[in-house]
Short mmCIF file of C-alpha atoms and ligand atoms in Angstrom, two decimals:
data_model
loop_
_atom_site.label_atom_id
_atom_site.label_comp_id
_atom_site.label_asym_id
_atom_site.label_seq_id
_atom_site.Cartn_x
_atom_site.Cartn_y
_atom_site.Cartn_z
CA MET A 463 -13.20 3.71 -13.34
CA GLU A 464 -15.75 0.98 -12.56
CA PHE A 465 -14.31 -1.48 -10.06
CA SER A 466 -14.37 -4.33 -12.62
CA ASP A 467 -12.43 -2.09 -15.05
CA VAL A 468 -9.81 -1.41 -12.40
CA VAL A 469 -9.36 -5.13 -11.75
CA ARG A 470 -8.97 -5.80 -15.47
CA ALA A 471 -6.70 -2.79 -16.02
CA ARG A 472 -4.13 -4.16 -13.60
CA HIS A 473 -1.46 -6.17 -15.32
CA SER A 474 2.18 -6.63 -14.48
CA TYR A 475 3.87 -3.86 -16.44
CA ARG A 476 7.56 -4.15 -17.26
CA GLY A 477 8.52 -0.82 -18.77
CA PHE A 478 8.09 2.64 -17.24
CA THR A 479 8.71 6.29 -18.11
CA PRO A 480 10.93 8.40 -15.81
CA LYS A 481 7.95 10.59 -14.79
CA GLN A 482 7.47 10.39 -11.02
CA VAL A 483 4.13 10.04 -9.27
CA ASP A 484 3.51 13.20 -7.23
CA GLU A 485 3.88 12.90 -3.45
CA GLN A 486 0.24 13.51 -2.57
CA THR A 487 -0.96 10.78 -4.96
CA LEU A 488 1.71 8.45 -3.59
CA ARG A 489 0.52 9.01 -0.02
CA GLU A 490 -3.16 8.58 -0.97
CA ILE A 491 -2.46 5.26 -2.71
CA PHE A 492 -0.41 3.82 0.12
CA GLU A 493 -2.97 5.05 2.70
CA LEU A 494 -5.73 3.26 0.75
CA ALA A 495 -3.72 0.05 0.64
CA ASN A 496 -3.47 0.10 4.44
CA TRP A 497 -7.22 -0.73 4.49
CA ALA A 498 -6.49 -4.28 3.31
CA PRO A 499 -7.71 -6.97 5.74
CA SER A 500 -5.31 -9.13 7.73
CA ASN A 501 -5.57 -11.98 10.24
CA CYS A 502 -6.75 -10.44 13.53
CA ASN A 503 -6.02 -7.04 11.95
CA VAL A 504 -2.33 -7.42 12.75
CA GLN A 505 -1.37 -5.43 9.61
CA PRO A 506 2.02 -7.12 9.36
CA TRP A 507 3.31 -5.12 6.39
CA HIS A 508 6.22 -2.71 6.77
CA VAL A 509 6.61 -0.81 3.54
CA HIS A 510 9.52 1.30 2.27
CA VAL A 511 8.83 3.42 -0.78
CA LEU A 512 11.79 4.66 -2.81
CA SER A 513 11.54 7.44 -5.37
CA GLY A 514 13.97 9.44 -7.53
CA ASP A 515 17.59 9.30 -6.34
CA ALA A 516 16.81 6.81 -3.58
CA CYS A 517 15.29 4.46 -6.18
CA ASP A 518 18.20 5.02 -8.58
CA ARG A 519 20.79 4.29 -5.88
CA MET A 520 19.06 1.02 -5.02
CA ARG A 521 18.75 0.11 -8.70
CA GLU A 522 22.49 0.60 -9.24
CA LYS A 523 23.36 -1.54 -6.22
CA MET A 524 21.00 -4.29 -7.23
CA LYS A 525 22.14 -4.28 -10.86
CA ALA A 526 25.76 -4.52 -9.69
CA ALA A 527 24.95 -7.44 -7.40
CA ALA A 528 23.06 -9.27 -10.15
CA ALA A 529 25.74 -8.56 -12.78
CA ALA A 530 28.41 -9.94 -10.40
CA GLU A 531 26.17 -12.98 -9.90
CA GLU A 532 26.28 -12.49 -6.17
CA PRO A 533 24.51 -15.49 -4.59
CA PHE A 534 20.87 -15.00 -3.71
CA ASN A 535 19.98 -15.26 0.00
CA PRO A 536 16.22 -14.60 0.15
CA ASP A 537 14.66 -14.39 3.61
CA PHE A 538 11.93 -16.80 2.45
CA PRO A 539 12.69 -19.92 0.41
CA TRP A 540 12.32 -19.39 -3.28
CA GLU A 541 12.70 -22.50 -5.38
CA GLY A 542 10.71 -21.24 -8.35
CA LYS A 543 9.91 -24.85 -9.19
CA PHE A 544 6.41 -25.94 -10.17
CA SER A 545 4.96 -29.11 -11.61
CA GLY A 546 1.94 -30.22 -13.62
CA GLU A 547 -0.58 -27.60 -14.62
CA TYR A 548 1.21 -24.99 -12.49
CA LYS A 549 4.42 -25.56 -14.41
CA GLU A 550 2.52 -25.23 -17.70
CA ARG A 551 1.16 -21.87 -16.62
CA GLN A 552 4.58 -20.72 -15.46
CA ILE A 553 6.16 -21.65 -18.82
CA CYS A 554 3.31 -20.06 -20.70
CA SER A 555 3.73 -16.73 -18.90
CA ALA A 556 7.58 -16.80 -19.27
CA LEU A 557 7.35 -17.55 -23.00
CA GLY A 558 4.68 -14.84 -23.38
CA LEU A 559 6.97 -12.30 -21.76
CA TRP A 560 9.94 -13.32 -23.88
CA GLU A 561 7.87 -13.07 -27.03
CA HIS A 562 6.90 -9.50 -26.19
CA GLN A 563 10.46 -8.64 -25.21
CA GLY A 564 11.85 -10.11 -28.43
CA VAL A 565 13.70 -12.88 -26.57
CA THR A 566 14.09 -16.39 -27.97
CA ARG A 567 14.84 -19.50 -25.98
CA ASP A 568 18.02 -20.19 -27.93
CA ASN A 569 19.51 -16.75 -27.16
CA PRO A 570 21.16 -16.85 -23.71
CA GLU A 571 22.25 -13.19 -23.87
CA LYS A 572 18.70 -11.97 -24.46
CA ARG A 573 17.39 -14.32 -21.77
CA ALA A 574 19.92 -12.89 -19.32
CA TRP A 575 18.87 -9.36 -20.35
CA SER A 576 15.25 -10.23 -19.69
CA TRP A 577 16.12 -11.49 -16.19
CA MET A 578 18.29 -8.45 -15.53
CA ARG A 579 15.33 -6.15 -16.29
CA ASN A 580 14.04 -7.23 -12.85
CA PHE A 581 17.06 -5.71 -11.13
CA GLU A 582 16.74 -2.55 -13.24
CA PHE A 583 13.20 -2.31 -11.78
CA PHE A 584 12.07 -2.14 -15.43
CA ASP A 585 13.27 1.51 -15.39
CA ALA A 586 10.54 2.44 -12.86
CA PRO A 587 11.07 5.71 -10.99
CA HIS A 588 9.70 4.08 -7.81
CA ILE A 589 10.01 0.79 -6.00
CA ALA A 590 8.28 -0.33 -2.80
CA PHE A 591 9.83 -3.02 -0.59
CA ILE A 592 7.40 -4.95 1.59
CA PHE A 593 8.88 -6.34 4.81
CA VAL A 594 7.38 -8.36 7.66
CA THR A 595 8.89 -8.95 11.10
CA ASP A 596 10.32 -12.34 12.06
CA GLN A 597 7.93 -12.59 15.05
CA PHE A 598 5.14 -14.36 13.09
CA PRO A 599 5.39 -18.14 13.36
CA GLU A 600 2.52 -18.69 10.92
CA LEU A 601 4.19 -17.83 7.67
CA VAL A 602 1.30 -18.97 5.48
CA ARG A 603 -1.13 -16.54 7.14
CA LEU A 604 1.44 -13.79 7.03
CA ALA A 605 1.93 -14.36 3.28
CA GLY A 606 -1.85 -14.20 2.82
CA ASP A 607 -1.99 -10.84 4.60
CA VAL A 608 0.82 -9.43 2.48
CA GLY A 609 -0.93 -10.71 -0.65
CA MET A 610 -4.11 -8.87 0.30
CA TYR A 611 -2.17 -5.71 1.03
CA SER A 612 -0.24 -5.92 -2.24
CA GLN A 613 -3.28 -6.50 -4.43
CA THR A 614 -5.11 -3.61 -2.73
CA LEU A 615 -2.05 -1.46 -3.42
CA MET A 616 -1.81 -2.52 -7.07
CA LEU A 617 -5.53 -1.90 -7.62
CA ALA A 618 -5.23 1.57 -6.04
CA MET A 619 -2.38 2.25 -8.43
CA ALA A 620 -4.34 0.96 -11.43
CA ASP A 621 -7.24 3.21 -10.48
CA ALA A 622 -4.83 6.21 -10.48
CA GLY A 623 -3.43 5.26 -13.90
CA ILE A 624 -0.20 3.92 -12.44
CA GLY A 625 1.31 0.62 -13.57
CA SER A 626 3.11 -1.83 -11.31
CA CYS A 627 5.00 -5.12 -11.27
CA PRO A 628 5.18 -7.28 -8.15
CA GLN A 629 8.61 -8.85 -7.84
CA THR A 630 9.89 -11.79 -5.85
CA SER A 631 13.15 -11.47 -7.79
CA VAL A 632 14.26 -8.31 -6.00
CA SER A 633 13.72 -9.99 -2.62
CA CYS A 634 16.71 -12.21 -3.40
CA TYR A 635 19.12 -9.56 -2.06
CA PRO A 636 17.49 -8.68 1.28
CA ASP A 637 20.73 -7.76 3.04
CA LEU A 638 21.55 -5.22 0.36
CA VAL A 639 18.10 -3.61 0.75
CA ARG A 640 18.28 -3.61 4.57
CA LYS A 641 21.75 -2.07 4.52
CA GLU A 642 20.86 0.68 2.04
CA LEU A 643 17.68 1.61 3.97
CA GLY A 644 19.04 1.04 7.48
CA VAL A 645 16.41 -1.61 8.21
CA ASP A 646 16.91 -3.94 11.19
CA SER A 647 17.62 -7.62 10.44
CA HIS A 648 14.40 -8.63 12.29
CA TYR A 649 12.51 -7.33 9.28
CA LYS A 650 12.31 -9.86 6.45
CA LEU A 651 11.84 -8.89 2.84
CA MET A 652 8.88 -10.57 1.22
CA MET A 653 8.67 -8.79 -2.10
CA GLY A 654 9.28 -5.64 -4.11
CA LEU A 655 6.90 -3.65 -6.33
CA SER A 656 8.21 -1.50 -9.16
CA PHE A 657 5.76 1.13 -10.22
CA GLY A 658 5.25 4.31 -12.21
CA TYR A 659 3.69 5.48 -15.44
CA ILE A 660 3.70 2.88 -18.18
CA ASP A 661 5.96 3.28 -21.16
CA GLU A 662 3.54 2.64 -24.00
CA ALA A 663 6.47 2.18 -26.41
CA ASP A 664 7.84 -0.80 -24.47
CA SER A 665 6.42 -3.92 -26.13
CA ALA A 666 6.81 -5.92 -22.87
CA ASN A 667 3.76 -3.98 -21.69
CA ASN A 668 1.58 -5.59 -24.37
CA LEU A 669 1.74 -8.96 -22.59
CA ARG A 670 -1.66 -10.14 -21.42
CA THR A 671 -1.69 -13.33 -19.40
CA GLU A 672 -4.70 -15.66 -19.42
CA ARG A 673 -6.80 -17.20 -16.68
CA ASP A 674 -8.47 -20.56 -16.44
CA PRO A 675 -12.26 -20.44 -16.77
CA LEU A 676 -14.36 -20.08 -13.63
CA GLU A 677 -15.42 -23.78 -13.72
CA ALA A 678 -11.78 -24.85 -13.44
CA THR A 679 -11.09 -22.91 -10.27
CA THR A 680 -14.34 -22.41 -8.40
CA SER A 681 -17.12 -24.71 -7.16
CA PHE A 682 -20.54 -23.41 -6.15
CA TYR A 683 -22.91 -25.24 -3.77
CA SER A 684 -26.49 -24.58 -2.86
C1 LIG B 337 4.19 -12.35 -5.47
C2 LIG B 337 4.51 -12.15 -6.92
C3 LIG B 337 5.84 -12.11 -7.34
C4 LIG B 337 6.14 -11.88 -8.67
N1 LIG B 337 7.46 -11.77 -9.04
C5 LIG B 337 7.78 -11.39 -10.30
C6 LIG B 337 9.14 -11.12 -10.66
O1 LIG B 337 10.06 -11.25 -9.87
N2 LIG B 337 9.38 -10.71 -11.93
C7 LIG B 337 8.37 -10.51 -12.87
O2 LIG B 337 8.68 -10.14 -14.00
N3 LIG B 337 7.08 -10.78 -12.54
C8 LIG B 337 6.77 -11.20 -11.30
N4 LIG B 337 5.45 -11.41 -10.95
C9 LIG B 337 4.38 -11.13 -11.93
C10 LIG B 337 3.69 -12.42 -12.42
O3 LIG B 337 4.49 -13.03 -13.40
C11 LIG B 337 2.32 -12.03 -12.98
O4 LIG B 337 1.51 -11.55 -11.92
C12 LIG B 337 1.58 -13.19 -13.62
O5 LIG B 337 2.28 -13.64 -14.78
C13 LIG B 337 0.16 -12.78 -14.05
O6 LIG B 337 0.20 -11.70 -14.96
P1 LIG B 337 -0.47 -10.30 -14.65
O7 LIG B 337 0.09 -9.77 -13.37
O8 LIG B 337 -0.11 -9.42 -15.83
O9 LIG B 337 -1.95 -10.54 -14.54
C14 LIG B 337 5.11 -11.70 -9.62
C15 LIG B 337 3.77 -11.76 -9.20
C16 LIG B 337 3.47 -11.99 -7.87
C17 LIG B 337 2.02 -12.01 -7.45
#
């Protein structure tokens, strides 16, 4: 694919088939993502990729925690509150997703189902958890590095015909993830990424979010 086509082919997909990505492709994609830039080349990402049974075990644990409404204890604050134009965009994307999932605002059961899809990893056969160590005092720069890594990873997936969904939601149970994977508590969970082959029959995958025009976001000087 042309690079611009890869960028435009990446969307957040929220419905996957059970077909697994073969191991060699998996390794190539994650190796490519390692070439993302980072402040002083510190490469702060520590990535755990779960497939097959390992992914299913984690999914069951996370679903059980969410169903029992176990309190969230994310390693990084997550208010999920926005205001002004940012809130408008947030609402727009949430309503867009609900529309494609057949969820209406006045139906609390369906809304809960939509939220629970996060903890089902949208049926993906793989999930990656991206950790960072707690030895970085400059959280903003660290978050920037992880953002660059994650986008490189998602573009590499898009180029290989693999869909993905970045997820802050699944980082709300970091202790569960650390315990299941035997990860030390010095590693903090920044986000998850469900991925696999897209289920074309899942209408959630028809969602296309919009972007503000260039003039609204970017100023040029000469
Ligand atoms: C860091 C990050 C965390 C996200 N967390 C979630 C999440 O928990 N659940 C979800 O359904 N989408 C999540 N998203 C996806 C966003 O809603 C999505 O990127 C945005 O609406 C733009 O749509 P697009 O990715 O299809 O272009 C997340 C995206 C990012 C970058």
